[in-house]
Coordinates of C-alpha atoms in Angstrom, one line a residue:
X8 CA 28.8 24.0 -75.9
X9 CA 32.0 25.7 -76.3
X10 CA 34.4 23.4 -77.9
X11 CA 38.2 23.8 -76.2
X12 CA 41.2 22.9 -78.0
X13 CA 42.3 19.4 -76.7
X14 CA 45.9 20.5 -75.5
X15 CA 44.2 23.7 -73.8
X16 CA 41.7 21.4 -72.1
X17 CA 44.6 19.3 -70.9
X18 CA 46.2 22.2 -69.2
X19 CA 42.3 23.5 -68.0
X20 CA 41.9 20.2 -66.2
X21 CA 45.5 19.8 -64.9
X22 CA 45.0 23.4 -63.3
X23 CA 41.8 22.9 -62.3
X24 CA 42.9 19.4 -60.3
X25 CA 45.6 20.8 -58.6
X26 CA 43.2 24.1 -57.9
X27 CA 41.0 21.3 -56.1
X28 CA 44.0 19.7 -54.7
X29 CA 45.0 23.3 -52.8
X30 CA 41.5 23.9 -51.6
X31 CA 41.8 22.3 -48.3
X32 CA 44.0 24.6 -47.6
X33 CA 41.9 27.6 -45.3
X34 CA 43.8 30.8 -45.6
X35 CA 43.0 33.3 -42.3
X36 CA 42.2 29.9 -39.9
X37 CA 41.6 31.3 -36.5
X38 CA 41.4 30.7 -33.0
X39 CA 40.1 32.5 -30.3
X40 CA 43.0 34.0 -27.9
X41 CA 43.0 32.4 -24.3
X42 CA 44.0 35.0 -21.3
X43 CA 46.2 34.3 -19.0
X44 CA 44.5 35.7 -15.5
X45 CA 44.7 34.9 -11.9
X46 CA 42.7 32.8 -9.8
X47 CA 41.0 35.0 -7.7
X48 CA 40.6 38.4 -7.4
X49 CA 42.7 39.9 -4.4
X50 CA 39.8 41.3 -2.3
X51 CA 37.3 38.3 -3.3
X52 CA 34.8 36.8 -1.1
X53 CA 32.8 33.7 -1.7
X54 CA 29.2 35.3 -2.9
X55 CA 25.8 33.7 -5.0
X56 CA 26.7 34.9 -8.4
X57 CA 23.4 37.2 -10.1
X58 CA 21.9 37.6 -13.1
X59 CA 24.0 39.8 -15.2
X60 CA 20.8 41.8 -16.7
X61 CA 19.4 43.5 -13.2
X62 CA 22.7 44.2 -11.0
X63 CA 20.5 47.5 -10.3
X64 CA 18.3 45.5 -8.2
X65 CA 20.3 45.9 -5.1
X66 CA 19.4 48.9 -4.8
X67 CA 15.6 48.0 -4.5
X68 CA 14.8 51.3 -5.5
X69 CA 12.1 51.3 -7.9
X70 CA 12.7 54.9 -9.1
X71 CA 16.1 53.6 -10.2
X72 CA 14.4 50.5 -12.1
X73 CA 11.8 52.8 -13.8
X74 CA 14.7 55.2 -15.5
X75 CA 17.1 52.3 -16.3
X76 CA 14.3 50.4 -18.2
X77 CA 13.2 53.7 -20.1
X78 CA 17.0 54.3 -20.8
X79 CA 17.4 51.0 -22.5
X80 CA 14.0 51.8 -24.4
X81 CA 14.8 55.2 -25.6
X82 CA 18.4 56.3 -24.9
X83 CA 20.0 57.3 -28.6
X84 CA 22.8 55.4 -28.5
X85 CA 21.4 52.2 -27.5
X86 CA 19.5 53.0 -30.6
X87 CA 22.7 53.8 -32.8
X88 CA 24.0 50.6 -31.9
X89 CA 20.9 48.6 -33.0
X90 CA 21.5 50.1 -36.4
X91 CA 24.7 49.1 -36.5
X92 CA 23.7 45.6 -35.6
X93 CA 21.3 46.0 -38.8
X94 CA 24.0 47.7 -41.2
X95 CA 26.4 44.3 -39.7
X96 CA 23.7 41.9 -40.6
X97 CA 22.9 43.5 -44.2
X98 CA 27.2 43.5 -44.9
X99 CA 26.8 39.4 -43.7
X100 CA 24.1 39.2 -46.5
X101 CA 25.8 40.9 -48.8
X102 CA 28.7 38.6 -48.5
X103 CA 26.8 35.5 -48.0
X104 CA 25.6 36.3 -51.8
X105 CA 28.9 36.3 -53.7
X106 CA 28.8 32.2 -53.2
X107 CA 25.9 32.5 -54.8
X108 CA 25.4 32.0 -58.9
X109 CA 25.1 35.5 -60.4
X110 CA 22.4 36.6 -63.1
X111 CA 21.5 39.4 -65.5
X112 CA 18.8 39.8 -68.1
X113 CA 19.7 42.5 -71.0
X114 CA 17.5 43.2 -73.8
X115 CA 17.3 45.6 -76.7
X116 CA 14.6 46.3 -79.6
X117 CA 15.5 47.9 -83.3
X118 CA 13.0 49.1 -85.8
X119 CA 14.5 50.0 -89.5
X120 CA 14.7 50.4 -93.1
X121 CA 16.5 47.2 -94.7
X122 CA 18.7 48.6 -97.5
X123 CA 17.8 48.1 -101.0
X124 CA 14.0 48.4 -100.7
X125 CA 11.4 50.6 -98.4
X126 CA 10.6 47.5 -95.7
X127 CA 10.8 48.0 -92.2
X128 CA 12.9 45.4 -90.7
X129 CA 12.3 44.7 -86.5
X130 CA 14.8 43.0 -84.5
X131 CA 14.3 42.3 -80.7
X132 CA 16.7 40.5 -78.3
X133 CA 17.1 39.6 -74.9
X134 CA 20.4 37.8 -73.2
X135 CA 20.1 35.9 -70.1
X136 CA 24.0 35.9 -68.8
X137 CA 25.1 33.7 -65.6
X138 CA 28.1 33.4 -63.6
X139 CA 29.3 31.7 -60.3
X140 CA 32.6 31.9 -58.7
X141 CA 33.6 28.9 -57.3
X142 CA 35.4 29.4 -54.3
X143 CA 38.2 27.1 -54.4
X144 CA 41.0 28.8 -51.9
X145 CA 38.8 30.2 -49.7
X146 CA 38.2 33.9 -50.5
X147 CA 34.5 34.1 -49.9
X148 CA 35.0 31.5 -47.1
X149 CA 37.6 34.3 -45.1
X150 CA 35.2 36.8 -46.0
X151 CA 31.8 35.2 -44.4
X152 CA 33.9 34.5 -41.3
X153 CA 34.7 38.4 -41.0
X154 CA 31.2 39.5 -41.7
X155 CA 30.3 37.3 -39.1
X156 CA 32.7 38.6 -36.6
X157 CA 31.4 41.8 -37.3
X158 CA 28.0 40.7 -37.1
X159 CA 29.1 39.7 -33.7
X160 CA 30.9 42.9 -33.0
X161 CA 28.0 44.7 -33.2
X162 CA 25.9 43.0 -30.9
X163 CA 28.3 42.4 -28.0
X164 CA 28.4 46.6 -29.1
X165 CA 25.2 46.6 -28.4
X166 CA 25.5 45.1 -24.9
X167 CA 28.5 47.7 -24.1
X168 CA 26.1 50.6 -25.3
X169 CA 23.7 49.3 -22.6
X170 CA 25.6 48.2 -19.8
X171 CA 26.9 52.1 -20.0
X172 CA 24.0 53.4 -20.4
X173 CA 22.7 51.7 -17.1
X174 CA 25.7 52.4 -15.1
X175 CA 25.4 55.7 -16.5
X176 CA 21.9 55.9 -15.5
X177 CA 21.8 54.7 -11.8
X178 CA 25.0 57.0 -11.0
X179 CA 23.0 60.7 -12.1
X180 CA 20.3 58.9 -10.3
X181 CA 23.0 58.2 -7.0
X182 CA 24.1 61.8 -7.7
X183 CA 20.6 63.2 -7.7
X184 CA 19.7 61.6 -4.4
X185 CA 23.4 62.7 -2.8
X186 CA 22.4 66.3 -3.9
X187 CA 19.0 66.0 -2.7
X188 CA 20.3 65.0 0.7
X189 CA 22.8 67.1 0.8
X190 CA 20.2 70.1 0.4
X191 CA 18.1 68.5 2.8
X192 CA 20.9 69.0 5.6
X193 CA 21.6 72.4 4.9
X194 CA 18.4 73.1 5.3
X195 CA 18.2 71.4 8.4
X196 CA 20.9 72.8 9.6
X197 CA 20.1 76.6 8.2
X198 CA 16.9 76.4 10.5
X199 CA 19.2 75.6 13.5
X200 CA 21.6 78.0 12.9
X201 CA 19.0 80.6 12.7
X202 CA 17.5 79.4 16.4
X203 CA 20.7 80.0 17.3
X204 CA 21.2 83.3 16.0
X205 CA 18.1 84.0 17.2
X206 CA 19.0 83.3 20.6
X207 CA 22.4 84.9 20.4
X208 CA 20.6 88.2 19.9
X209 CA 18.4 87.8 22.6
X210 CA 21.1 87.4 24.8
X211 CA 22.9 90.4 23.0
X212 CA 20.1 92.0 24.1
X213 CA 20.4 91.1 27.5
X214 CA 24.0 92.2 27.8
X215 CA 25.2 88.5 28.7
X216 CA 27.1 87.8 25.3
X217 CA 29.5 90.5 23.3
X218 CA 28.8 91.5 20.0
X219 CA 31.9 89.0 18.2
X220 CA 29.5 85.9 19.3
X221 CA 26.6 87.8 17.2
X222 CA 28.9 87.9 14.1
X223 CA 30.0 84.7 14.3
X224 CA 26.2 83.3 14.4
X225 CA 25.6 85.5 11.9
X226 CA 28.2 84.1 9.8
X227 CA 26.7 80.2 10.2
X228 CA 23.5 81.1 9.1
X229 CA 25.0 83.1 5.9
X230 CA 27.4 80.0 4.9
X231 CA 24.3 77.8 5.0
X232 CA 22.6 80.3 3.0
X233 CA 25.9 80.4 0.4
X234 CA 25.9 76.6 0.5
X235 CA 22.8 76.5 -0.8
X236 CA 22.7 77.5 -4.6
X237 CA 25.3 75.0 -5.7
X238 CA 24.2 71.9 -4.2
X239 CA 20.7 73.0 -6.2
X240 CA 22.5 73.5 -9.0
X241 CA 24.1 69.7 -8.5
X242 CA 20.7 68.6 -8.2
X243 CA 19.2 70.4 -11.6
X244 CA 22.3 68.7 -13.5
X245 CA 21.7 65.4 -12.3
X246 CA 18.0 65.9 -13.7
X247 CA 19.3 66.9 -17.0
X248 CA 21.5 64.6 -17.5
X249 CA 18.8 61.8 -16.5
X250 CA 16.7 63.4 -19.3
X251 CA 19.7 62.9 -21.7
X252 CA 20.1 59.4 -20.4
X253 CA 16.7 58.8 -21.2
X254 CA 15.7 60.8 -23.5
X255 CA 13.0 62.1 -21.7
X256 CA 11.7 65.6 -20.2
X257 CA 13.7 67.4 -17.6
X258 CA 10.5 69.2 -16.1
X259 CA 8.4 65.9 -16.3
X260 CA 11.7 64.3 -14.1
X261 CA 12.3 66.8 -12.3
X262 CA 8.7 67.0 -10.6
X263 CA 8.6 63.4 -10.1
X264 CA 12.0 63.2 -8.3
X265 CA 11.8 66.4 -6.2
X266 CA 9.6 64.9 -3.8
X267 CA 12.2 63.1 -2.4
X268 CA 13.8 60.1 -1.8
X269 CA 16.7 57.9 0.5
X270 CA 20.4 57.5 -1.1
X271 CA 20.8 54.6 -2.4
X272 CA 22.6 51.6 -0.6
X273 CA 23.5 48.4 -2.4
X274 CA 21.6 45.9 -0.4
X275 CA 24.3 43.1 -0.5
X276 CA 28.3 42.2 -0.2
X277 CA 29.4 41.8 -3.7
X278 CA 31.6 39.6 -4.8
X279 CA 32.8 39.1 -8.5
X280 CA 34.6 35.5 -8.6
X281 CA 37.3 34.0 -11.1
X282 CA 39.1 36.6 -13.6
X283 CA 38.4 34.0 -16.5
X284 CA 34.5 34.3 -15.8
X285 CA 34.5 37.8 -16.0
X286 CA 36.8 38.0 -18.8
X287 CA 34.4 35.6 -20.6
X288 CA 31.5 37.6 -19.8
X289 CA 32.4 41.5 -20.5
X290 CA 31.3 42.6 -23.8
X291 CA 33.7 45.1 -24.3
X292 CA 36.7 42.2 -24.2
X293 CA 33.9 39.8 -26.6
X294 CA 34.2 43.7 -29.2
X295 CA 38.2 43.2 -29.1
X296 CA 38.0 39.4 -29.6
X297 CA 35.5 39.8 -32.8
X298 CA 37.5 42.7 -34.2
X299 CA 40.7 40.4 -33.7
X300 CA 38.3 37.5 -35.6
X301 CA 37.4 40.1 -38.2
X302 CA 41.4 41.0 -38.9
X303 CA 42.5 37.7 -39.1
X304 CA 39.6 36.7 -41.3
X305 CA 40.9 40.0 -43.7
X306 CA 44.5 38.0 -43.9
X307 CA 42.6 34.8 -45.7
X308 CA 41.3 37.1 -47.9
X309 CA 44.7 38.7 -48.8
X310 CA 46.3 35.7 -48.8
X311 CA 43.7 34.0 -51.1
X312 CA 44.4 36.8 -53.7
X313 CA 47.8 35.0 -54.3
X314 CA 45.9 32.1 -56.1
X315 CA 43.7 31.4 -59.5
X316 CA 40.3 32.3 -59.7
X317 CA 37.7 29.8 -61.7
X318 CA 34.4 31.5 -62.7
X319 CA 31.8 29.0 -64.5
X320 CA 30.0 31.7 -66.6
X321 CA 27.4 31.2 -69.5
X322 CA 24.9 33.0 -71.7
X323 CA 22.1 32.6 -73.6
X324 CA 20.6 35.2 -76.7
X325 CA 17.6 34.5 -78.7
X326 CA 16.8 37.2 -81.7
X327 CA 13.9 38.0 -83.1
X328 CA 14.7 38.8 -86.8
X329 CA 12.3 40.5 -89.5
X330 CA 10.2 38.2 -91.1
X331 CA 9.6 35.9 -88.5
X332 CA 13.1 34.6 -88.7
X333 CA 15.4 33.8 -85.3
X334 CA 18.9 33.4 -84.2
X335 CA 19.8 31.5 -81.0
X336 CA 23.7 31.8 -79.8
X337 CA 24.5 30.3 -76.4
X338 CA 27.8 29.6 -75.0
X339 CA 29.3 28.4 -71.7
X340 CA 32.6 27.6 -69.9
X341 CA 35.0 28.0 -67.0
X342 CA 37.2 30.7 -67.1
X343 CA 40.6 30.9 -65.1
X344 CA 42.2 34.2 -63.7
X345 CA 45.9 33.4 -62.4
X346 CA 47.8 36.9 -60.9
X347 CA 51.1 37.2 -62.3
X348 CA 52.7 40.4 -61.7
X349 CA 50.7 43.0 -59.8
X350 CA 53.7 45.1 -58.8
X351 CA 53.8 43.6 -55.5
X352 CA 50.1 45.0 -54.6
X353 CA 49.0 41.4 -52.9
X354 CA 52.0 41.3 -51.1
X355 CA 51.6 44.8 -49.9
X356 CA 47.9 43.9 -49.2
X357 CA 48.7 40.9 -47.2
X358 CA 51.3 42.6 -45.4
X359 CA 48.8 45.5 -44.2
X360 CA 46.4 42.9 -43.0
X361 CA 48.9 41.0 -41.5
X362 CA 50.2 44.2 -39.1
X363 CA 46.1 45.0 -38.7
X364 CA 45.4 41.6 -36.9
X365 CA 48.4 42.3 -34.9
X366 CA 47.1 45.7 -33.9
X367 CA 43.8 43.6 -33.2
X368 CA 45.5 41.1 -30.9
X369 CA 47.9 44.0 -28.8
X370 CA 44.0 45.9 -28.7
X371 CA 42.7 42.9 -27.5
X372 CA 45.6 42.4 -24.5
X373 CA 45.6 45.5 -23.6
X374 CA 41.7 45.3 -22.9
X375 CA 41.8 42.2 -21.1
X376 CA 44.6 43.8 -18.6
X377 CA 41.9 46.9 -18.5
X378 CA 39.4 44.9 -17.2
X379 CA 41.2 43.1 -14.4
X380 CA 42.7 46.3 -13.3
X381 CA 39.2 48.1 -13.3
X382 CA 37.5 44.8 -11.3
X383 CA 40.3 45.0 -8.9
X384 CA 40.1 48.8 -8.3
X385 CA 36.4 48.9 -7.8
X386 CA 36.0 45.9 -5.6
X387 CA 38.8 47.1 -3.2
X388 CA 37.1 50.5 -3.5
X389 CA 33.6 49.0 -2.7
X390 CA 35.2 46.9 0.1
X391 CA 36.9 49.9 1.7
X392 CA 33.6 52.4 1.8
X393 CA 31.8 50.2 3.8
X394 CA 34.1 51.1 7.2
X395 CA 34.3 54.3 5.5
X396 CA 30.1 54.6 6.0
X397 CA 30.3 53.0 9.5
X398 CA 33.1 55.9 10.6
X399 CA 31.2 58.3 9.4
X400 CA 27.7 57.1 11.3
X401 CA 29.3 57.2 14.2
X402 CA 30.9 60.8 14.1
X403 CA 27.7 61.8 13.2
X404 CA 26.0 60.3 16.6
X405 CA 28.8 61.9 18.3
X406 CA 28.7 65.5 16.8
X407 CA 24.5 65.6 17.1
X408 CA 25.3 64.7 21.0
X409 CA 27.5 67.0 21.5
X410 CA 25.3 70.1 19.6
X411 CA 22.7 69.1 22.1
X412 CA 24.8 69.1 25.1
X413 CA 26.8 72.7 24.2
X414 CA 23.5 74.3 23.1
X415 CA 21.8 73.5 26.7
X416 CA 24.7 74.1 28.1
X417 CA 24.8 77.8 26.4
X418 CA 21.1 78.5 27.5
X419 CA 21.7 77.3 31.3
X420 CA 24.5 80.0 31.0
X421 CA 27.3 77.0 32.0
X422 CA 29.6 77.6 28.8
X423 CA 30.0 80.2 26.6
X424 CA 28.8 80.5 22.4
X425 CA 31.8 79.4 20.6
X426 CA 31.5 75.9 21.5
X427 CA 27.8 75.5 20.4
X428 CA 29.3 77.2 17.0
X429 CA 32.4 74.6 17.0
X430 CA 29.8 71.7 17.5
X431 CA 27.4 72.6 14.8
X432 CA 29.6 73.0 12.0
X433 CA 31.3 69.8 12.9
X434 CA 27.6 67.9 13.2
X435 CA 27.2 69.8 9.7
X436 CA 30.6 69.0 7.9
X437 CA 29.7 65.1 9.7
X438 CA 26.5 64.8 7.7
X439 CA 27.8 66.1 4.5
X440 CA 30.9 63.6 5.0
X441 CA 28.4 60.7 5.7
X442 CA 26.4 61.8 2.2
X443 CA 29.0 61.8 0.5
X444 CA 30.4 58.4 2.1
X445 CA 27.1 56.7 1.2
X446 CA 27.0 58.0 -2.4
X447 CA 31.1 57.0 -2.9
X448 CA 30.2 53.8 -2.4
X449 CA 27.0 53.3 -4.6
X450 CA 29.1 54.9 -7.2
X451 CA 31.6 52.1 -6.8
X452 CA 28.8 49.7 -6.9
X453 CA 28.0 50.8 -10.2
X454 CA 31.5 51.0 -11.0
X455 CA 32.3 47.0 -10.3
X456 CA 29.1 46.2 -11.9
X457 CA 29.9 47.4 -15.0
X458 CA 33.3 46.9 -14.9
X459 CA 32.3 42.9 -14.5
X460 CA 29.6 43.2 -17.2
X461 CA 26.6 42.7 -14.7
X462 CA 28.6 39.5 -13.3
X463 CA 28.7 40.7 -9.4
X464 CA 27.6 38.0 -6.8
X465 CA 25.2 39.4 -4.7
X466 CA 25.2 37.8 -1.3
X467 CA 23.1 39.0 2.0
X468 CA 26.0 41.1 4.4

């Protein structure tokens, strides 16, 4: 072994106890951040909390469940996030090995003349070097904790990638179904409107109505008709963006949707609970968290710069020499790296990481206060569509009883045309509202859902 002077070996092992002596120090210790939230949420309601993985279900629409599942299946960025979950895991790994002793085999071969005469001489060698750093302030230790963090990152990522591509799943699907309805009516009411024009002329022909009441039946049927093309159009987008979604075929969805379906209603009150809970749960707010454990973790690394280094290295070389002679050197020994002046380039360092786990912990604020205000706005919104739906229902009734009554009214000759026109584009303009009512507030269904992660209570109305 290495021999060491006896006054350097003092000053080895006096640096080397007070190295031990430091190590209990853990540069970049952390601890998770605690938000400060209310107890309830403003427009709560005591509900049966649900399993966070099917809030979809309430729909009980199996079309729904069919694209959802083959979104999470297939959809690319699902996908891109489970490669980022594997790059994550390799970094950990890669990490995880610099505690690890470290070793490399060299060798070389050399064929000559040996001067002086005309023999060959052969030489071979091959050195076996090893080296561990021992991690006495923590450096390796800050820097498993961040690969960890991200290794967590990436998988609460992973769940955000999802839970938007669900959400963004079931409202095209929602969309679709509005705009398939919302054809539907038009239709519907088209093929009236033409009945009616129909009759208007044979009353025109009759003498008993003027010519204005033909224009003006004219003009129903023609709006219907112009109506038409862009609700279709809604439709064919909301197919195309389903096949994005889910990465699938727009012709293969579009022929299996066309034949038609009802709009989706959320089968249940929902109810969210206790801010904490779905603070705790969101995995967008978990991403913030991990990036803020990730930062912090980057500190202890900075900060560990500031101290020694001890590396226990060694090596080993045998040599073949020519005629069957051999040489054998070996050494081994700690060495000991101490920074003294690096032009202020840890400080700097540490400083930088230092104002990046601040910008971690202001990113991680700011998304908790995100997520409360999204819960709140959705759940009011959900609350608030439901008398929205019931309003609408009822004008509805009203406006198809009174088409019926000014209709029968026009062919007994009791009123005149313009009221059977004023009725049927209100019963029109009724149903369109009601669509639309029914499709705000599956929207804002999906909305709460994912804005508390999949955490809504579900709860018979």
């Amino acid at each position: 072994m290495t021999e060491f002077p006896s006054v350097s070996r003092r000053l080895l092992l006096g640096g080397l106890a007070s190295a031990f002596a430091l190590s209990a120090c853990s540069p970049g210790a952390y601890t998770a951040p605690i938000a400060e939230t209310s107890q309830r949420f403003a427009s709560d309601s005591p509900a049966r909390r649900a399993g966070s993985n099917a809030w979809w279900a309430a729909f009980r629409d199996k079309n729904m469940d069919a694209l959802i599942a083959a979104g999470l299946a297939r959809n690319l960025d699902v996908q891109t996030a489970i490669a980022v979950i594997r790059e994550a895991e390799a970094n950990a790994r890669l990490v995880g090995a610099n505690d690890l002793p470290q070793a490399s085999l060299e060798g070389a071969a050399s064929r000559g003349l040996n001067s002086g005469d005309v023999s060959i001489a052969e030489s071979s060698s091959a050195t076996l070097g090893v080296s561990w750093l021992i991690d006495i302030f923590g450096a390796n230790r800050a820097a498993r904790r961040g690969a960890s963090a991200q290794v967590d990152a990436a998988y609460l990522s992973a769940e955000v990638a999802r839970l938007t591509v669900a959400s963004a799943i079931a409202s095209a699907y929602i969309d679709l179904r509005y705009y398939q309805q919302a054809v539907s009516l038009t239709r519907q009411s088209l093929d009236s409107r033409k009945r009616t024009l129909a009759l208007t002329r044979e009353q025109d022909f009759l003498g008993s109505v003027s010519r204005v009441e033909v224009l003006q039946a004219e003009q129903l049927v023609t709006q219907a008709e112009a109506a038409l093309p862009a609700l279709e159009l809604g439709f064919d987008q909301s197919v195309n963006r389903l096949a994005t979604l889910t990465a699938g075929r727009s012709a293969d969805l579009a022929a299996r949707l066309r034949k038609g379906g009802s709009q989706p209603r959320a089968s249940y009150s929902a109810s969210v609970g206790i801010p904490a809970d779905v603070i705790r749960v969101r995995p967008d707010i978990g991403v913030a968290e991990r990036n803020l454990a990730t930062a912090v973790a980057a500190v202890g690394e900075a900060e560990a710069a500031f101290y020694p280094k001890l590396t226990l290295s060694g090596s080993v070389t045998p040599i073949d020499l020519a005629g069957g002679g051999s040489l054998k050197t070996w050494g081994f020994g700690p060495q000991i790296s101490v920074p003294l002046f690096t032009g202020g380039a840890n400080r700097a360092r540490l400083s930088a990481a230092e104002a990046r786990a601040e910008q971690a912990r202001l990113a991680w604020q700011g998304a908790v206060l995100k997520a409360v205000e999204e819960v709140e706005n959705a759940l009011a919104a959900y609350n608030r569509d439901g008398r929205a739906v019931g309003a609408q229902s009822r004008l509805v009734s009203n406006a198809d009883e009174s088409v019926s009554l000014a209709r029968t009214s026009y062919e007994l000759g009791e009123a005149g045309f313009f009221p059977v026109l004023d009725a049927e584009r209100t019963l029109l303009s009724a149903r369109q509202d009601l669509a639309n009512a029914v499709r705000q507030r599956a929207l804002n269904f999906v909305a709460l859902s994912a804005a508390s992660a999949g955490g809504v209570g579900l709860a018979q109305p």
